Coordinates of C-alpha atoms in Angstrom, one line a residue:
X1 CA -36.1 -16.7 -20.9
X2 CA -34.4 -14.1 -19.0
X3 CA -32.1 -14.9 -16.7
X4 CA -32.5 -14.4 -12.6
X5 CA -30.4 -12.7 -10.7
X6 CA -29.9 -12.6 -6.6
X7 CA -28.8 -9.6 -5.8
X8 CA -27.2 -8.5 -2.2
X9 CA -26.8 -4.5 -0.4
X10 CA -24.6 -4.6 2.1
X11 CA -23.3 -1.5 4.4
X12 CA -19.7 -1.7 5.5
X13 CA -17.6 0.2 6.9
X14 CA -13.2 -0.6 6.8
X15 CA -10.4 1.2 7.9
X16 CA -6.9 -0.3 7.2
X17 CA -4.2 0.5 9.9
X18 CA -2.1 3.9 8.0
X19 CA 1.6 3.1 7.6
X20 CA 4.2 4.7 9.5
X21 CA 6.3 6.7 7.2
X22 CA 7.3 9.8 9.3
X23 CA 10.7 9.0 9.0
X24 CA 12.9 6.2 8.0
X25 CA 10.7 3.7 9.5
X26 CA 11.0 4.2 12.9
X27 CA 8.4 3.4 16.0
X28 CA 7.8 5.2 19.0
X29 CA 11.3 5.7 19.2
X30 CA 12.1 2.1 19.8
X31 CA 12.9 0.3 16.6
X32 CA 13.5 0.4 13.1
X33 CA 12.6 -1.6 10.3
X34 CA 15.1 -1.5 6.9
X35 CA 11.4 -1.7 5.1
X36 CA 7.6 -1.7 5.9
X37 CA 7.0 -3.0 1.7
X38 CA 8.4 -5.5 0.0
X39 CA 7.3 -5.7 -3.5
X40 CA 7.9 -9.5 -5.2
X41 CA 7.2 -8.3 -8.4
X42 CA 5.8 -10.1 -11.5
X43 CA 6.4 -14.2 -10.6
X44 CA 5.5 -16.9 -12.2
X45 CA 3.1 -19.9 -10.7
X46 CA 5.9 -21.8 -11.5
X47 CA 8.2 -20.0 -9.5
X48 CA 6.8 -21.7 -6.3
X49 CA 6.9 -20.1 -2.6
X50 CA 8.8 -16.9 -2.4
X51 CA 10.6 -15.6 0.8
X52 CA 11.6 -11.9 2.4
X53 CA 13.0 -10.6 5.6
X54 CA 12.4 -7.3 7.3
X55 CA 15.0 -6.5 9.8
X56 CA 14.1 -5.4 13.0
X57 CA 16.7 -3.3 15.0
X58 CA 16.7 -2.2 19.0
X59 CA 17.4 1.6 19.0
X60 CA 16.0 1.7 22.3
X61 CA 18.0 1.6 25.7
X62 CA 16.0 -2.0 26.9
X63 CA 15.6 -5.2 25.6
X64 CA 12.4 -5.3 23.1
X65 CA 10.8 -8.6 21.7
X66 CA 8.8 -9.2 19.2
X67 CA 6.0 -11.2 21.2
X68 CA 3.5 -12.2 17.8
X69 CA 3.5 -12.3 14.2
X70 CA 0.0 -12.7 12.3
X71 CA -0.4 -12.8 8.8
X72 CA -3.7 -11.4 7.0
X73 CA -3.8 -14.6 4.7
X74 CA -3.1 -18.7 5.4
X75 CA -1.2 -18.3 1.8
X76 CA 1.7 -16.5 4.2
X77 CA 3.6 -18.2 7.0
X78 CA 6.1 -15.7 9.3
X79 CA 8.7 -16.7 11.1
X80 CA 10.8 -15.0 14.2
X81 CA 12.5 -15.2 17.1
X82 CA 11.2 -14.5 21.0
X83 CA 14.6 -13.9 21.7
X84 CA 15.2 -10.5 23.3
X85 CA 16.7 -8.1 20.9
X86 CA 19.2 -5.8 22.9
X87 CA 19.9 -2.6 22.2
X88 CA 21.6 -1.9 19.2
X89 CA 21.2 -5.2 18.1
X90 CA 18.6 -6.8 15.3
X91 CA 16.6 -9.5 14.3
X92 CA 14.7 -10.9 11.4
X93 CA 11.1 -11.4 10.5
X94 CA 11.1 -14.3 7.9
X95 CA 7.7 -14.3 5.4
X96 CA 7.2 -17.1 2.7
X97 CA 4.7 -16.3 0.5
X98 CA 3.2 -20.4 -0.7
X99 CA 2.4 -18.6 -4.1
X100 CA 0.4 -21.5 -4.5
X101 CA -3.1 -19.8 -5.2
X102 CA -2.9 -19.4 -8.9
X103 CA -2.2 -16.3 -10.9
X104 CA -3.2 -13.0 -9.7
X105 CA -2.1 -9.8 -7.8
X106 CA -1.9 -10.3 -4.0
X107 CA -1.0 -7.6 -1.3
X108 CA -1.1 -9.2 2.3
X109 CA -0.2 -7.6 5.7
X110 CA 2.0 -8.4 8.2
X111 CA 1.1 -7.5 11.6
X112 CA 3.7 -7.8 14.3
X113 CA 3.6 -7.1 18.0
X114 CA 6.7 -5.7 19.9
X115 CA 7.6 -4.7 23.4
X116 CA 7.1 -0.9 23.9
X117 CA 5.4 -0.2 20.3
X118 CA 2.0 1.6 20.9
X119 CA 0.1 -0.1 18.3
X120 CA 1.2 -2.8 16.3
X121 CA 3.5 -2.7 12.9
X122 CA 2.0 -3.3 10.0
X123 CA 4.5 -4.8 7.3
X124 CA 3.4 -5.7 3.4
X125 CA 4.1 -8.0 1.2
X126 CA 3.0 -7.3 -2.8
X127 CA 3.2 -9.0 -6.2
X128 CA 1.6 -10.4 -9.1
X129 CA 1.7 -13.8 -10.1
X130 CA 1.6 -14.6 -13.8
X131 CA 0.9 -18.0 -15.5
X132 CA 2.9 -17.2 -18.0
X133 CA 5.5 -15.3 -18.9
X134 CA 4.2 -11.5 -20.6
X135 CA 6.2 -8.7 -22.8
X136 CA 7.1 -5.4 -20.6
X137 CA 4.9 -4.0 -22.7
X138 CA 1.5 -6.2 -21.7
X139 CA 2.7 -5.5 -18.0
X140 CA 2.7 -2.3 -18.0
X141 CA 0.2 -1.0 -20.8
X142 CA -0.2 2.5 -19.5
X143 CA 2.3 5.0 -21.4
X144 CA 2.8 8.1 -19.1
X145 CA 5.7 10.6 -21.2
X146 CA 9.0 8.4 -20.5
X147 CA 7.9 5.7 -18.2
X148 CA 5.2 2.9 -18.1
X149 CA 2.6 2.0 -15.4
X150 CA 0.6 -0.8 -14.9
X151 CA -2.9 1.4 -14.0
X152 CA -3.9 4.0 -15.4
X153 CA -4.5 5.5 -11.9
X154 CA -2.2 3.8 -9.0
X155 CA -4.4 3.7 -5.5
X156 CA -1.5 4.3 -2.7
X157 CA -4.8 3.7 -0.2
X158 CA -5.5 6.5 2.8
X159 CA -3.9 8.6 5.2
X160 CA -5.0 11.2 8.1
X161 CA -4.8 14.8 7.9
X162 CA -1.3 16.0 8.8
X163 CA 0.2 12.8 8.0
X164 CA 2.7 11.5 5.5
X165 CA 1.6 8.8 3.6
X166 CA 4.3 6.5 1.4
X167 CA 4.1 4.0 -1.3
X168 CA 6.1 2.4 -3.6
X169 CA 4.9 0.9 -7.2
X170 CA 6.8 -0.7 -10.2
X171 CA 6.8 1.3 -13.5
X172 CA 8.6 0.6 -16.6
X173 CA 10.6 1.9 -19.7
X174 CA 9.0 0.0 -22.4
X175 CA 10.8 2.4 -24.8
X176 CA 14.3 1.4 -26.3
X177 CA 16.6 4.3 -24.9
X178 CA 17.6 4.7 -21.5
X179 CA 16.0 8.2 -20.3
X180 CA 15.9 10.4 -17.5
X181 CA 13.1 11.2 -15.6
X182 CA 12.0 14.5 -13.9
X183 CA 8.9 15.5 -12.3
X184 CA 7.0 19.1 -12.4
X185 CA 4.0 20.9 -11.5
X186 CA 2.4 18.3 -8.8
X187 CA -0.1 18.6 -7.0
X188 CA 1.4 20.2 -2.8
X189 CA 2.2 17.9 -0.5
X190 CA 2.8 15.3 -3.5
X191 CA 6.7 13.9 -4.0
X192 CA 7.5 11.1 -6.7
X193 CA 11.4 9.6 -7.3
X194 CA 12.3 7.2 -9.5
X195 CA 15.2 4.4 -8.8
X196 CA 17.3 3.8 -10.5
X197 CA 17.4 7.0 -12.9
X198 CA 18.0 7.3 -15.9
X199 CA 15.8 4.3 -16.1
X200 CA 17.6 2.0 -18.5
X201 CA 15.8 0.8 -21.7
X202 CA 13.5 -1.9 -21.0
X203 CA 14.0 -1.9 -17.8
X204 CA 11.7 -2.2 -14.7
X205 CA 12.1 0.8 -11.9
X206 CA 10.7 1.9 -8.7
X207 CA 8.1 5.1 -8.3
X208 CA 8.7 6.2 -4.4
X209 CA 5.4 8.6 -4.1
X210 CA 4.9 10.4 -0.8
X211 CA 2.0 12.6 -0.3
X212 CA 2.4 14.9 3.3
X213 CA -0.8 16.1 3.8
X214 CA 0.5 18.7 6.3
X215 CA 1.5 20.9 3.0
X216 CA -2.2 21.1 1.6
X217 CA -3.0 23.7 4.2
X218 CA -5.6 21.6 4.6
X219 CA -7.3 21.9 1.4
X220 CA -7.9 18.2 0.5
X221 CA -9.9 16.0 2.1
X222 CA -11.7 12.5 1.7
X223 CA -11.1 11.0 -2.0
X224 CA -8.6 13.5 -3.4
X225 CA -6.2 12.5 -6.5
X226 CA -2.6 14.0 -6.6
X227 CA -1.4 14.8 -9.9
X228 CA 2.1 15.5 -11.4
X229 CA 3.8 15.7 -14.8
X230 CA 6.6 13.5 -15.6
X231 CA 8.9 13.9 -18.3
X232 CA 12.0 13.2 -19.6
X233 CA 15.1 15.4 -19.5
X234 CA 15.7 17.0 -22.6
X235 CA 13.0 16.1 -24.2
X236 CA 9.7 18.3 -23.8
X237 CA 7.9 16.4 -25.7
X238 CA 7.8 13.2 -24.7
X239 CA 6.1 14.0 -21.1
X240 CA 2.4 12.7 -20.0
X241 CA 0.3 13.5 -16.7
X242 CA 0.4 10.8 -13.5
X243 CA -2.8 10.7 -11.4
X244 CA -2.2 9.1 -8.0
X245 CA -5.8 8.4 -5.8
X246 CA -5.4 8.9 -2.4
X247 CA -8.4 9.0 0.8
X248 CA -7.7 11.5 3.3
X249 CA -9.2 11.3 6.7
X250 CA -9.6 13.6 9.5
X251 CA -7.1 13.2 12.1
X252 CA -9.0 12.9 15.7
X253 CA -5.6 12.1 17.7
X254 CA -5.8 15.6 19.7
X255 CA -9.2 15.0 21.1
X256 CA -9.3 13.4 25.2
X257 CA -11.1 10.2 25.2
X258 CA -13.6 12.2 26.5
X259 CA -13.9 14.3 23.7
X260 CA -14.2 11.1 21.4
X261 CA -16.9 9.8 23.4
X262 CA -19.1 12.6 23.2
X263 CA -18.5 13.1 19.3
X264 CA -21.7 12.2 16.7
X265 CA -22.1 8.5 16.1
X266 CA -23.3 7.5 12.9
X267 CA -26.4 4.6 13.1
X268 CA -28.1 3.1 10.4
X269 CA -31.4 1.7 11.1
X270 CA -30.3 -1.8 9.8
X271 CA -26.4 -2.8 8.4
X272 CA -27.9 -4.7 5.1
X273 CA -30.7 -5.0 2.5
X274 CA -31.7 -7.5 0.4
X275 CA -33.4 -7.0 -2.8
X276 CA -34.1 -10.4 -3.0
X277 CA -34.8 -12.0 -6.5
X278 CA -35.1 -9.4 -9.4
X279 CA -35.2 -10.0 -13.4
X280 CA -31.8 -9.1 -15.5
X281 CA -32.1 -5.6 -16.5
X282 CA -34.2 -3.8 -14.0
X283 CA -33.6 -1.2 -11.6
X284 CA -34.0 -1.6 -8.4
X285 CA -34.0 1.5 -5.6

């Protein structure tokens, strides 16, 4: 007897908040944060909760505070002070991650709400939880030339034209020399570092990627992937390709409100569709 499957079509459309990364992390002139990402790593369920701060200075003349913190997940608690800041001074947003919901890779936002900031700041937390301990090599199973990564094709999620758009991601040398790392031949508007480097042998490193769309001359749009060779110093031969997936938006911050409200609006007839109960194996339209 064949099995039955329900099947459900649903329309929806996201956007995720872009991250600031204009230039050193600072907002509207006001504050700075030492970090908007903070990457946990590979951790064990046995680790239990895990903790980070993100320091918040005043570079502003005034007093700022930050009035709310909201996490995107119950699995994270933040923790602050209403305290005005001053200027020149700084202040802490504590996160504990309960790493309590077995093993797997999380990535949860921190959303924090401060005197004087347009729109709110968007912080991450990232990581991957393990329920047991793995070789470097089962962690990162993707051999690019001299370094190691843990997709074939890292996602570093979307950005609007004539923005900058950073990310950070681990990467490894699984090999069992320590080697130096150069990169050639990307794609415009794409920059990759590597820290520490040379990347010691067995060793776990950082890949800072930023893509700034304002050097594509505005060639790329929508689902665009980034490309750049990396290699190691000295040695031609041991160099692969890195693809980096990227969604590029249009960028509608010079239009009047009036403008935006006399754009097209897209409307679908209805937002879902059921195809209700179909056999294993058929195709259904």
């Amino acid at each position: 007897m064949k099995a039955i499957r329900f099947i459900f079509f649903s329309i929806v459309s996201f956007f995720l908040p872009g991250l600031p990364a204009l230039s050193q992390n600072e907002f509207d002139g006001k504050i700075s944060i030492d970090r908007t990402i903070h990457n946990f790593g590979d951790i064990l369920e046995t680790d239990g909760p895990q903790k980070c701060s993100f320091t918040v200075k005043n570079i502003s003349r005034e007093p700022i505070v930050i009035h709310r913190v909201i996490t995107s997940c119950g699995c994270t608690e933040p923790q602050w002070s209403k305290e005005p800041i001053r200027p020149g001074e700084s202040s802490t947003i504590n996160i504990t991650y309960k790493n309590d919901s077995g093993p797997y890779p999380f990535d949860k936002s921190v959303t924090a709400y401060i005197t004087g900031i347009q729109k709110p700041v968007i912080l991450r937390i990232k990581g991957i939880v393990h329920e047991k301990k793995m070789k470097l090599s089962e962690l990162f199973p993707f051999r690019c030339g001299p370094i190691s990564l843990r997709e074939d094709m890292p996602d570093i999620g979307q950005v609007e034209q004539g923005m900058i758009r950073y990310e950070e991601f681990e990467v490894a040398n699984t090999s069992g020399k320590n080697v130096f790392v150069e990169f050639a031949d990307s794609t415009p508007g794409l920059s990759l570092t590597l820290s520490p480097n040379p990347l010691p042998a067995g060793a776990k490193g950082t890949l800072n990627c930023t893509v700034n769309t304002s050097l594509t001359n505005q060639k790329f749009w929508g689902r665009t992937t980034f490309t750049a060779t990396a290699r190691e110093k000295g040695a031609a031969a041991n160099a692969g390709r890195i693809s980096i997936k990227l969604l590029i938006k249009e960028n509608f911050n010079s239009l009047t409100e009036s403008q935006k409200n006399a754009g097209s609006l897209i409307k679908f007839s209805e937002t879902s569709k059921s195809f209700g109960t179909v056999k294993q194996g058929t195709v259904q339209e």
